XYZ file of C-alpha atoms in Angstrom:
694
model
C -31.142 -61.592 -3.071
C -32.235 -65.204 -3.738
C -32.355 -64.531 -7.476
C -28.855 -63.068 -7.312
C -27.487 -66.144 -5.491
C -29.063 -68.488 -8.045
C -27.465 -66.598 -10.913
C -24.118 -66.652 -9.102
C -24.225 -70.422 -8.638
C -25.321 -70.976 -12.237
C -22.556 -68.851 -13.748
C -19.811 -70.316 -11.566
C -20.979 -73.814 -12.480
C -20.494 -72.864 -16.116
C -16.978 -71.706 -15.292
C -16.135 -74.940 -13.500
C -17.587 -77.073 -16.298
C -15.634 -75.138 -18.918
C -12.415 -75.571 -16.947
C -12.810 -79.303 -16.131
C -10.966 -81.984 -18.156
C -11.180 -85.753 -18.131
C -7.637 -86.406 -19.314
C -4.329 -84.669 -18.850
C -2.985 -83.753 -22.323
C 0.697 -84.463 -23.017
C 3.255 -81.678 -23.399
C 6.303 -81.358 -25.632
C 9.685 -82.500 -24.344
C 12.912 -81.529 -26.118
C 11.130 -80.663 -29.338
C 8.964 -83.799 -29.495
C 5.292 -84.176 -28.641
C 3.574 -87.574 -28.732
C -0.222 -87.351 -28.470
C -1.533 -90.182 -30.658
C -3.274 -91.888 -27.739
C -4.762 -88.650 -26.460
C -6.113 -87.707 -29.915
C -7.845 -91.048 -30.457
C -10.818 -89.360 -28.786
C -12.253 -87.310 -31.651
C -13.502 -84.663 -29.216
C -10.050 -83.936 -27.837
C -7.922 -81.007 -28.963
C -4.392 -80.403 -27.792
C -2.426 -77.273 -27.026
C 1.083 -77.438 -28.475
C 2.826 -76.427 -25.253
C 6.057 -77.522 -23.705
C 9.691 -77.499 -24.877
C 10.179 -76.588 -28.564
C 13.531 -76.594 -30.312
C 14.776 -73.026 -30.250
C 17.252 -71.340 -32.591
C 17.703 -67.719 -31.439
C 19.074 -65.246 -33.982
C 18.376 -67.603 -36.919
C 15.686 -67.596 -39.597
C 15.774 -70.648 -41.884
C 13.472 -72.813 -43.954
C 12.406 -76.413 -43.123
C 14.745 -77.815 -45.791
C 17.704 -76.219 -43.956
C 16.844 -77.812 -40.615
C 19.049 -80.942 -40.986
C 22.075 -78.830 -41.925
C 21.445 -76.429 -39.010
C 21.223 -79.347 -36.564
C 24.465 -80.814 -37.871
C 26.432 -77.683 -37.009
C 24.527 -76.364 -34.015
C 22.894 -77.956 -31.003
C 19.319 -76.636 -30.517
C 18.235 -74.798 -27.414
C 14.835 -75.520 -25.918
C 12.115 -72.963 -25.291
C 8.971 -73.375 -23.191
C 5.876 -72.434 -25.185
C 3.957 -70.282 -24.418
C 6.717 -67.898 -23.480
C 8.651 -64.811 -24.493
C 12.317 -64.228 -25.051
C 12.148 -60.716 -23.549
C 15.290 -59.852 -21.609
C 15.464 -57.713 -18.505
C 14.437 -54.094 -19.002
C 17.459 -53.070 -16.931
C 19.766 -54.770 -19.436
C 18.289 -53.725 -22.802
C 15.779 -50.997 -21.932
C 13.021 -50.551 -24.512
C 14.712 -53.083 -26.828
C 14.180 -55.922 -24.367
C 11.679 -57.691 -26.623
C 13.463 -57.164 -29.953
C 14.835 -60.125 -31.859
C 14.051 -63.068 -34.106
C 14.245 -66.837 -33.861
C 13.070 -70.134 -35.335
C 11.143 -72.792 -33.354
C 10.662 -76.434 -34.310
C 8.419 -79.218 -33.027
C 7.999 -82.838 -34.113
C 4.419 -83.839 -33.365
C 3.172 -87.454 -33.366
C -0.622 -87.514 -33.725
C -1.411 -90.848 -35.468
C -4.088 -89.224 -37.660
C -2.740 -89.831 -41.148
C -5.218 -88.772 -43.838
C -7.670 -87.234 -41.340
C -8.446 -83.481 -41.798
C -6.763 -81.527 -39.021
C -6.775 -77.839 -38.109
C -4.499 -75.584 -36.115
C -5.847 -72.481 -34.418
C -3.019 -69.959 -34.554
C -3.421 -66.853 -32.381
C -1.268 -63.772 -32.802
C 2.459 -64.051 -32.085
C 4.675 -61.232 -30.942
C 4.626 -59.681 -33.467
C 5.133 -61.420 -36.875
C 5.435 -65.076 -37.787
C 5.588 -67.700 -40.546
C 4.287 -71.227 -39.814
C 5.485 -74.198 -41.899
C 3.650 -77.523 -41.637
C 5.540 -80.507 -43.083
C 7.769 -78.136 -45.029
C 4.916 -76.104 -46.532
C 4.214 -72.512 -45.464
C 0.527 -72.493 -44.517
C 0.022 -69.221 -42.637
C 1.791 -65.996 -41.717
C 1.148 -62.694 -39.994
C 3.062 -59.550 -40.864
C 6.566 -59.698 -42.260
C 9.243 -61.693 -40.437
C 12.593 -59.933 -40.697
C 16.031 -59.675 -39.190
C 15.806 -55.848 -38.894
C 13.414 -53.221 -37.598
C 13.316 -51.440 -40.962
C 11.778 -54.362 -42.839
C 9.771 -56.076 -40.093
C 6.000 -55.485 -40.178
C 3.838 -56.470 -37.173
C 0.330 -57.887 -37.482
C -2.325 -59.468 -35.252
C -4.749 -61.745 -37.086
C -5.773 -65.042 -35.406
C -6.367 -67.724 -38.004
C -7.369 -71.348 -38.391
C -5.444 -73.418 -40.926
C -6.734 -76.722 -42.274
C -4.504 -79.505 -43.605
C -4.497 -83.255 -44.189
C -1.340 -84.964 -42.883
C 0.346 -87.496 -45.169
C 1.946 -89.256 -42.214
C 1.144 -90.001 -38.593
C 3.724 -87.374 -37.631
C 3.824 -83.671 -38.503
C 6.777 -81.291 -38.415
C 6.030 -77.714 -37.348
C 8.507 -74.901 -37.945
C 7.716 -71.421 -36.647
C 9.652 -68.251 -37.571
C 9.027 -65.233 -35.304
C 10.436 -61.708 -35.225
C 9.553 -58.699 -33.052
C 10.646 -55.042 -33.025
C 7.442 -53.302 -31.955
C 6.318 -54.804 -28.620
C 7.780 -55.288 -25.173
C 7.144 -59.042 -25.524
C 8.732 -61.102 -28.265
C 8.162 -64.747 -29.079
C 5.369 -67.363 -29.000
C 3.375 -65.771 -26.193
C 0.146 -67.478 -27.294
C -0.819 -71.140 -27.550
C -1.349 -73.083 -30.803
C -4.235 -75.532 -30.589
C -4.494 -78.625 -32.844
C -7.331 -81.054 -33.366
C -9.727 -82.476 -35.871
C -11.051 -79.822 -38.254
C -14.656 -80.163 -37.135
C -13.762 -79.847 -33.448
C -11.422 -76.853 -33.887
C -14.016 -74.968 -35.931
C -16.716 -75.901 -33.448
C -14.657 -74.493 -30.567
C -13.947 -71.337 -32.561
C -17.642 -70.849 -33.324
C -18.416 -71.345 -29.625
C -15.859 -68.657 -28.745
C -17.465 -66.294 -31.251
C -20.906 -67.010 -29.814
C -19.624 -66.514 -26.267
C -17.852 -63.258 -27.096
C -20.767 -61.838 -29.076
C -23.123 -62.778 -26.249
C -20.902 -60.933 -23.771
C -20.432 -57.952 -26.122
C -24.128 -57.744 -26.950
C -25.261 -58.110 -23.350
C -22.851 -55.537 -21.948
C -23.436 -53.148 -24.854
C -27.192 -53.439 -24.331
C -26.687 -52.672 -20.630
C -24.654 -49.595 -21.617
C -27.247 -48.300 -24.084
C -30.066 -48.976 -21.618
C -28.351 -46.917 -18.922
C -27.579 -44.159 -21.425
C -31.349 -43.815 -21.934
C -31.865 -43.880 -18.164
C -29.418 -41.008 -17.800
C -30.986 -39.160 -20.742
C -34.377 -39.214 -18.993
C -33.058 -38.617 -15.489
C -29.884 -36.558 -15.307
C -30.131 -36.283 -11.528
C -28.420 -39.702 -11.326
C -25.135 -39.106 -13.223
C -23.644 -42.433 -12.080
C -25.825 -44.190 -14.680
C -23.949 -42.318 -17.426
C -20.527 -43.405 -16.157
C -21.736 -46.973 -15.717
C -23.011 -46.928 -19.324
C -19.682 -45.561 -20.527
C -17.824 -48.318 -18.677
C -20.091 -50.947 -20.265
C -19.414 -49.599 -23.749
C -15.640 -49.579 -23.154
C -15.675 -53.147 -21.826
C -17.750 -54.325 -24.807
C -15.294 -52.572 -27.129
C -12.331 -54.249 -25.446
C -13.853 -57.728 -25.761
C -14.496 -56.967 -29.436
C -10.906 -55.771 -30.010
C -8.969 -58.426 -28.055
C -9.275 -62.212 -27.959
C -10.133 -63.316 -31.494
C -9.537 -59.777 -32.843
C -12.995 -59.299 -34.357
C -12.143 -55.686 -35.176
C -9.345 -56.831 -37.484
C -11.664 -59.367 -39.098
C -14.178 -56.569 -39.739
C -11.559 -54.071 -40.975
C -8.744 -56.135 -42.556
C -6.755 -53.060 -43.616
C -6.691 -51.504 -40.146
C -3.040 -50.611 -39.310
C -1.497 -52.695 -36.548
C -0.423 -49.608 -34.567
C -4.003 -48.232 -34.479
C -5.389 -51.638 -33.509
C -2.890 -51.959 -30.663
C -3.584 -48.403 -29.445
C -7.318 -49.144 -29.381
C -6.620 -52.344 -27.448
C -4.594 -50.497 -24.798
C -6.879 -47.453 -24.630
C -10.010 -49.582 -24.233
C -8.343 -51.047 -21.123
C -6.666 -47.904 -19.760
C -9.822 -45.772 -19.977
C -11.879 -48.265 -17.941
C -10.148 -47.629 -14.599
C -10.693 -43.824 -14.295
C -14.208 -44.042 -15.762
C -15.302 -46.925 -13.506
C -13.703 -45.081 -10.572
C -15.974 -42.130 -11.378
C -19.001 -44.442 -11.297
C -18.076 -45.923 -7.894
C -17.177 -42.461 -6.548
C -20.618 -41.046 -7.449
C -22.400 -44.131 -6.108
C -20.558 -44.216 -2.757
C -19.553 -40.576 -2.421
C -19.724 -40.416 1.402
C -17.195 -43.264 1.643
C -14.913 -42.546 -1.333
C -12.093 -40.050 -0.745
C -12.109 -37.284 -3.353
C -8.302 -37.130 -3.274
C -8.042 -40.841 -4.048
C -10.563 -40.430 -6.862
C -8.619 -37.486 -8.332
C -5.433 -39.571 -8.107
C -7.072 -42.486 -9.951
C -8.523 -40.146 -12.571
C -5.404 -38.152 -13.392
C -3.009 -41.103 -13.316
C -5.401 -43.175 -15.456
C -5.812 -40.439 -18.064
C -2.045 -39.837 -18.015
C -1.505 -43.459 -19.071
C -4.037 -42.933 -21.892
C -2.273 -39.766 -23.026
C 1.075 -41.573 -23.181
C -0.508 -44.252 -25.389
C -1.834 -41.534 -27.691
C 1.514 -39.779 -28.211
C 4.056 -42.622 -28.153
C 4.864 -45.674 -30.238
C 4.105 -49.274 -29.345
C 7.758 -50.009 -28.568
C 7.353 -47.588 -25.623
C 3.774 -47.732 -24.352
C 3.560 -51.549 -24.274
C 5.858 -51.358 -21.238
C 3.054 -49.526 -19.416
C 0.822 -52.607 -19.197
C 2.315 -54.113 -16.021
C 2.500 -50.748 -14.158
C -1.085 -50.048 -15.166
C -2.239 -53.472 -14.006
C -0.639 -52.789 -10.623
C -2.279 -49.340 -10.584
C -5.660 -50.925 -11.411
C -5.269 -53.465 -8.615
C -4.552 -50.603 -6.220
C -7.813 -48.961 -7.308
C -9.649 -52.273 -6.889
C -8.286 -52.753 -3.369
C -9.374 -49.239 -2.393
C -12.829 -49.906 -3.874
C -13.137 -52.995 -1.682
C -12.297 -50.816 1.361
C -14.994 -48.324 0.290
C -17.537 -51.126 -0.062
C -16.579 -52.503 3.349
C -17.356 -49.093 4.882
C -20.699 -49.001 3.067
C -21.553 -52.516 4.326
C -20.556 -51.506 7.850
C -23.091 -48.652 7.672
C -25.683 -51.081 6.240
C -26.038 -49.199 2.968
C -28.695 -51.030 0.882
C -27.242 -53.072 -1.989
C -23.607 -52.740 -0.900
C -23.236 -56.496 -0.177
C -24.437 -57.408 -3.679
C -22.108 -54.816 -5.145
C -19.097 -56.144 -3.232
C -19.817 -59.781 -4.182
C -20.008 -59.035 -7.901
C -16.940 -56.824 -7.690
C -14.926 -59.578 -5.993
C -15.898 -61.991 -8.778
C -14.641 -59.480 -11.328
C -11.384 -58.796 -9.437
C -10.706 -62.525 -9.099
C -11.153 -63.104 -12.837
C -9.070 -60.010 -13.570
C -6.164 -61.195 -11.401
C -6.360 -64.641 -13.014
C -6.066 -63.143 -16.516
C -3.173 -60.880 -15.453
C -1.256 -63.936 -14.251
C -2.095 -65.848 -17.450
C -1.130 -62.981 -19.780
C 2.154 -62.511 -17.947
C 2.835 -66.272 -18.286
C 2.957 -66.765 -14.519
C 0.244 -69.441 -14.538
C -1.371 -71.479 -17.315
C -5.139 -71.615 -16.857
C -8.277 -70.670 -18.841
C -9.141 -66.987 -19.214
C -12.150 -66.129 -17.045
C -12.488 -62.389 -17.601
C -15.537 -62.857 -19.853
C -17.482 -64.471 -17.031
C -16.190 -61.974 -14.473
C -17.144 -58.997 -16.641
C -20.605 -60.325 -17.440
C -21.259 -61.262 -13.827
C -20.243 -57.884 -12.451
C -22.092 -55.763 -14.973
C -25.206 -57.917 -14.801
C -25.343 -57.511 -11.034
C -24.514 -53.792 -11.360
C -27.505 -53.409 -13.668
C -29.702 -55.163 -11.104
C -28.323 -52.850 -8.405
C -29.116 -49.707 -10.425
C -32.552 -51.061 -11.431
C -33.259 -51.773 -7.755
C -32.472 -48.162 -6.875
C -34.757 -46.924 -9.644
C -37.536 -49.287 -8.516
C -37.193 -47.976 -4.990
C -37.545 -44.487 -6.383
C -40.734 -45.464 -8.208
C -42.228 -46.898 -4.988
C -41.432 -43.659 -3.172
C -42.977 -41.734 -6.068
C -46.185 -43.795 -5.745
C -46.361 -43.046 -2.020
C -45.851 -39.375 -2.723
C -48.579 -39.554 -5.381
C -51.045 -40.921 -2.804
C -50.082 -38.193 -0.359
C -50.392 -35.634 -3.124
C -53.881 -36.888 -3.971
C -54.979 -36.268 -0.404
C -53.491 -32.797 -0.494
C -55.264 -32.144 -3.789
C -58.627 -32.901 -2.235
C -57.939 -30.294 0.413
C -56.778 -27.840 -2.204
C -59.916 -28.491 -4.272
C -62.056 -27.066 -1.507
C -59.864 -23.996 -1.348
C -59.952 -23.735 -5.119
C -63.759 -23.687 -5.138
C -63.686 -20.705 -2.844
C -61.077 -19.024 -5.017
C -63.236 -19.672 -8.093
C -66.075 -17.668 -6.601
C -63.697 -14.799 -5.860
C -62.247 -15.041 -9.367
C -65.681 -14.712 -10.931
C -66.187 -11.472 -9.077
C -62.713 -10.332 -10.026
C -63.270 -11.176 -13.688
C -66.260 -8.862 -13.801
C -64.179 -5.964 -12.530
C -61.264 -6.859 -14.805
C -63.596 -6.900 -17.804
C -64.808 -3.417 -16.967
C -61.266 -2.120 -16.569
C -60.207 -3.869 -19.793
C -62.876 -2.038 -21.767
C -61.735 1.234 -20.239
C -58.060 0.521 -20.990
C -58.857 -0.611 -24.539
C -60.551 2.693 -25.190
C -57.480 4.582 -24.001
C -55.201 2.260 -25.998
C -57.202 2.940 -29.158
C -56.764 6.653 -28.599
C -52.999 6.206 -28.092
C -52.832 4.146 -31.289
C -54.553 6.918 -33.225
C -52.129 9.444 -31.753
C -49.165 7.254 -32.745
C -50.435 6.929 -36.309
C -50.858 10.706 -36.499
C -47.354 11.250 -35.082
C -45.901 8.775 -37.574
C -47.668 10.525 -40.436
C -46.343 13.916 -39.297
C -42.771 12.622 -39.022
C -42.941 11.069 -42.483
C -44.223 14.329 -43.927
C -41.411 16.455 -42.490
C -38.664 13.985 -43.514
C -39.477 13.927 -47.219
C -36.471 14.504 -49.449
C -36.959 17.268 -52.061
C -35.849 16.981 -55.683
C -32.114 17.708 -55.916
C -31.352 17.026 -59.561
C -28.903 17.585 -61.098
C -26.601 18.094 -58.105
C -27.140 15.286 -55.633
C -28.482 11.770 -55.282
C -29.747 10.649 -51.852
C -30.540 7.190 -50.432
C -31.682 6.612 -46.850
C -31.513 3.703 -44.382
C -33.986 4.459 -41.577
C -34.587 1.779 -38.928
C -36.593 3.015 -35.909
C -37.150 0.488 -33.115
C -40.781 1.660 -32.766
C -43.370 3.194 -35.092
C -41.878 6.581 -34.234
C -38.192 6.638 -33.399
C -35.844 9.193 -31.870
C -33.725 9.738 -35.012
C -34.877 12.756 -37.077
C -33.557 14.137 -40.351
C -34.521 17.036 -42.637
C -33.396 17.946 -46.134
C -34.093 21.519 -47.222
C -33.437 23.310 -50.476
C -32.329 26.818 -49.486
C -31.810 27.879 -53.099
C -31.614 26.031 -56.420
C -27.900 25.507 -55.915
C -27.821 25.382 -52.102
C -29.029 22.362 -50.034
C -29.016 21.773 -46.304
C -29.063 18.411 -44.488
C -29.917 18.056 -40.801
C -29.565 14.828 -38.756
C -30.358 14.567 -35.023
C -31.025 11.957 -32.333
C -33.910 12.982 -30.056
C -34.463 11.347 -26.687
C -36.830 8.364 -26.322
C -39.303 6.629 -28.638
C -43.002 6.828 -29.491
C -45.029 9.935 -28.638
C -42.221 11.509 -26.640
C -39.823 11.214 -29.579
C -42.500 12.493 -31.961
C -43.121 15.614 -29.873
C -39.391 16.311 -29.510
C -38.867 15.746 -33.231
C -41.615 18.235 -34.126
C -40.095 20.823 -31.793
C -36.683 20.289 -33.407
C -38.184 20.474 -36.900
C -40.029 23.675 -36.043
C -36.884 25.310 -34.693
C -34.880 24.069 -37.717
C -37.356 25.704 -40.114
C -37.317 28.936 -38.109
C -33.551 29.415 -37.882
C -32.707 28.068 -41.384
C -34.013 31.316 -42.797
C -31.452 33.389 -40.864
C -28.536 30.956 -40.432
C -26.223 31.278 -43.396
C -23.778 28.593 -42.259
C -24.183 25.217 -40.553
C -22.430 26.368 -37.391
C -24.732 29.389 -37.145
C -27.772 27.103 -37.311
C -26.391 24.936 -34.490
C -25.645 28.077 -32.474
C -29.247 29.364 -32.737
C -30.766 25.945 -31.997
C -28.455 25.419 -29.027
C -29.404 28.790 -27.561
C -33.106 28.143 -28.063
C -33.108 24.761 -26.361
C -30.778 25.976 -23.622
C -33.309 28.644 -22.754
C -36.066 25.984 -22.694
C -33.877 23.430 -20.878
C -34.905 24.436 -17.374
C -38.440 23.168 -18.022
C -38.115 20.525 -20.779
C -34.539 19.212 -20.284
C -34.059 18.549 -23.996
C -30.544 17.553 -25.073
C -29.687 15.960 -28.389
C -26.716 15.512 -30.740
C -27.142 16.949 -34.217
C -25.184 17.748 -37.381
C -25.752 20.147 -40.274
C -24.220 19.834 -43.751
C -24.630 22.447 -46.501
C -23.865 21.962 -50.195
C -23.032 25.145 -52.160
C -22.797 24.144 -55.826
C -21.837 27.658 -56.991
C -18.502 27.036 -55.353
C -18.677 23.190 -55.177
C -18.120 23.460 -51.422
C -19.374 21.291 -48.590
C -19.753 22.928 -45.171
C -20.192 20.857 -42.033
C -20.787 21.393 -38.312
C -21.484 18.746 -35.673
C -22.711 19.046 -32.112
C -22.015 15.999 -29.932
C -22.100 13.528 -32.822
C -19.648 10.824 -33.794
C -17.253 11.257 -36.712
C -18.872 11.219 -40.166
C -17.333 9.907 -43.395
C -16.665 11.281 -46.885
C -15.559 8.619 -49.382
C -13.716 10.566 -52.065
C -13.894 9.568 -55.686
C -10.331 8.244 -55.463
C -11.469 5.884 -52.629
C -9.656 7.853 -49.912
C -11.867 8.342 -46.819
C -12.117 11.785 -45.210
C -13.255 11.969 -41.574
C -15.566 14.776 -40.473
C -14.903 15.327 -36.799
C -17.206 16.843 -34.195
C -17.089 20.674 -33.875
C -18.902 21.230 -30.549
C -21.016 19.791 -27.701
C -24.534 18.384 -27.919
C -27.408 20.851 -28.387
C -28.896 22.515 -25.302
C -26.121 21.954 -22.770
C -23.848 25.071 -22.950
C -25.014 28.680 -23.262
C -23.720 30.933 -26.098
C -21.430 28.236 -27.504
C -19.904 29.040 -30.912
C -19.622 25.871 -33.001
C -16.766 25.278 -35.397
C -17.162 24.675 -39.109
C -15.414 22.443 -41.644
C -15.269 23.205 -45.379
C -14.008 21.123 -48.282
C -14.321 20.959 -52.046
C -16.509 18.210 -53.530
C -16.410 16.718 -56.987
C -18.655 14.393 -58.948
C -18.494 10.828 -57.558
C -17.792 11.850 -53.947
C -20.003 10.000 -51.469
C -20.930 11.350 -48.045
C -22.165 9.035 -45.243
C -24.090 10.679 -42.377
C -25.320 8.409 -39.585
C -26.414 8.204 -35.948
C -24.575 6.218 -33.299
C -27.183 3.438 -33.305
C -25.810 2.263 -36.657
C -22.379 1.223 -35.439
C -22.687 0.747 -31.665
C -24.580 -2.505 -32.382
C -21.329 -3.879 -33.794
C -19.549 -3.697 -30.468
C -21.415 -2.377 -27.443
C -18.299 -2.603 -25.261
C -15.803 -0.829 -27.540
C -17.107 2.142 -29.534
C -13.827 2.793 -31.352
C -13.622 -0.780 -32.591
C -17.256 -0.593 -33.755
C -16.550 2.654 -35.621
C -13.512 1.081 -37.325
C -15.629 -1.878 -38.456
C -18.247 0.492 -39.879
C -15.554 2.436 -41.735
C -14.212 -0.782 -43.296
C -17.756 -1.791 -44.276
C -18.362 1.568 -45.986
C -15.011 1.449 -47.805
C -15.848 -2.004 -49.159
C -18.790 -0.525 -51.107
C -16.615 1.835 -53.129
C -17.024 -0.044 -56.419
C -20.775 -0.646 -56.095
C -23.438 1.304 -58.035
C -25.219 3.973 -55.974
C -28.497 2.015 -55.670
C -26.680 -1.043 -54.234
C -24.668 0.731 -51.515
C -27.345 0.972 -48.779
C -28.621 -2.664 -49.225
C -25.026 -3.925 -49.206
C -24.124 -2.016 -46.022
C -27.277 -3.254 -44.298
C -26.561 -6.851 -45.278
C -22.914 -6.679 -44.130
C -23.853 -5.044 -40.807
C -26.451 -7.749 -40.101
C -23.835 -10.376 -40.878
C -21.261 -8.786 -38.546
C -23.848 -8.365 -35.766
C -25.208 -11.884 -36.357
C -28.782 -10.552 -36.074
C -31.448 -8.970 -38.259
C -32.717 -6.060 -36.109
C -31.185 -3.110 -34.237
C -31.828 -2.457 -30.577
C -31.492 1.314 -31.073
C -32.816 3.704 -33.702
C -30.420 3.697 -36.662
C -30.230 6.120 -39.574
C -27.811 6.375 -42.505
C -27.960 9.128 -45.170
C -25.994 8.351 -48.335
C -25.317 11.438 -50.501
C -23.503 11.265 -53.834
C -22.343 14.331 -55.769
C -23.576 14.014 -59.370
């Protein structure tokens, strides 16, 4: 607390020293400013404020000034000021217009290098010094179509030929709610003006760097401890404030990016201010949640972001009118925050007094700058000190909370150490029991390993048997066959057989047995045995399914074996394909002319209905026809929720291979299916038989 008070006194002393003056500088009266006595002190600089000659609705050159005065009496305009009319009278055109301003300035510094610091004007200007145009921003014009706004503070150096200098300022505005010389021109010796400018740069960069460092530091705090989200919102506020200081004032952003459009620069200036209120409100809300109404916070958040959205989607001639309403809205949020802090202080919440003090300093500087920017008072801008003071103290407040957490962690560590000593005794007892247990586990492990070795041998034998029964015989010169077989284990549930009945007659069988591993192997061997037995007597595919169905139905009471299966026969004496399917999905024939033919199911799965007569499908085949036989595991991976959609995707994938050579079809389908599934393995057994008629 003592350290905090010392810093407070030190910073406010800097403010008072920066604001103090030893002499009262003169001001312009009726277009004349006499400051030769004041400027005898080489350290003095003077702001060219007061009454300038004012010629509204006229743009003319210095050489035309005598003629203009001879036919028209000048008005007088108090600088700094704006010519903006009432919004009720001219609406969003209240700041539009153009005018010429003139000032005769007696300085008594003939032949001495002088400089003028010219801030931005609203929103384009030309400045003539002793009849010579020395500086301009944007394009001064009498119409919106040709006027171009620009903000670029500059310092111009010149050497006066006389003890008196004539200043003529042309200004036009069509893009901002304020029009006219809203900022102050400062004149003095070249060395002093540049020295002050360098001091301002140093001050601003110090503020930007300090606040930005605070923001980055608290970003890392949040990154390592996400349980305290208020550090993130504080860091975000710091970054926004640093950005605003960098954008406004001396417009360092424009100096860094000279070609940055004026509209983008102005939007960034407004957004960097408008975003601060809802984001800082989030920080205070999280820090003092028991005292901060959620409804008020939601109101601050949504209204604040609504202002930001309007800035995003509208032009400067509209959203610049939002500044005063938003300042009032921000002051409302500040007043409510003070009420929240008062409640926290009343409940003696640690750190709340420090928080309130720093916040009051910030609010005071903020109100001062609002009054200055709206030309209500004329005093130095103090927001830099207010911002730095508040965020510095906020950082101390957060660091204090973290330090308190570390102290509590140390106390817990000591307590934990004591608990660990107690646990160590228990652990020693457990160690003795574990040693005994390890001996028994070792014995059981040896026993289990022996059984596992036997199971592994059985699996290898089963795999060998399945491979032997699924060999494809030679089918030249009638058919070519390629197979995609992807079991999820060493032995899968999918089973297929290819049998040559006669030299011109071939039979294909594809089924999906239940389970994996040894169970699937045993079922597959039973199916293969029954297939071999009935193939000798079944002349047609549907007959074979009939006999197999009856056999497994009779065995079903004990074994409960059900499985889908299909049979396809090729008779090359008649060039006929015969097909029967029991409980399988639709199969596909891709004709030589690229037209797909769908082979639909002709009966239920095997082993479920007694004496069921399966249907049969016959069709002619010609050279180049391709037949695709597959199990449901191939396409259900595409869409587990919608089988029809998955089947349609598989059909499109198969059709896309029409122009590929036979050897490239299976690899292409596999690659495309992996791409559609966004994975490289199937969760279910998957089999695809590709048959091409030669």
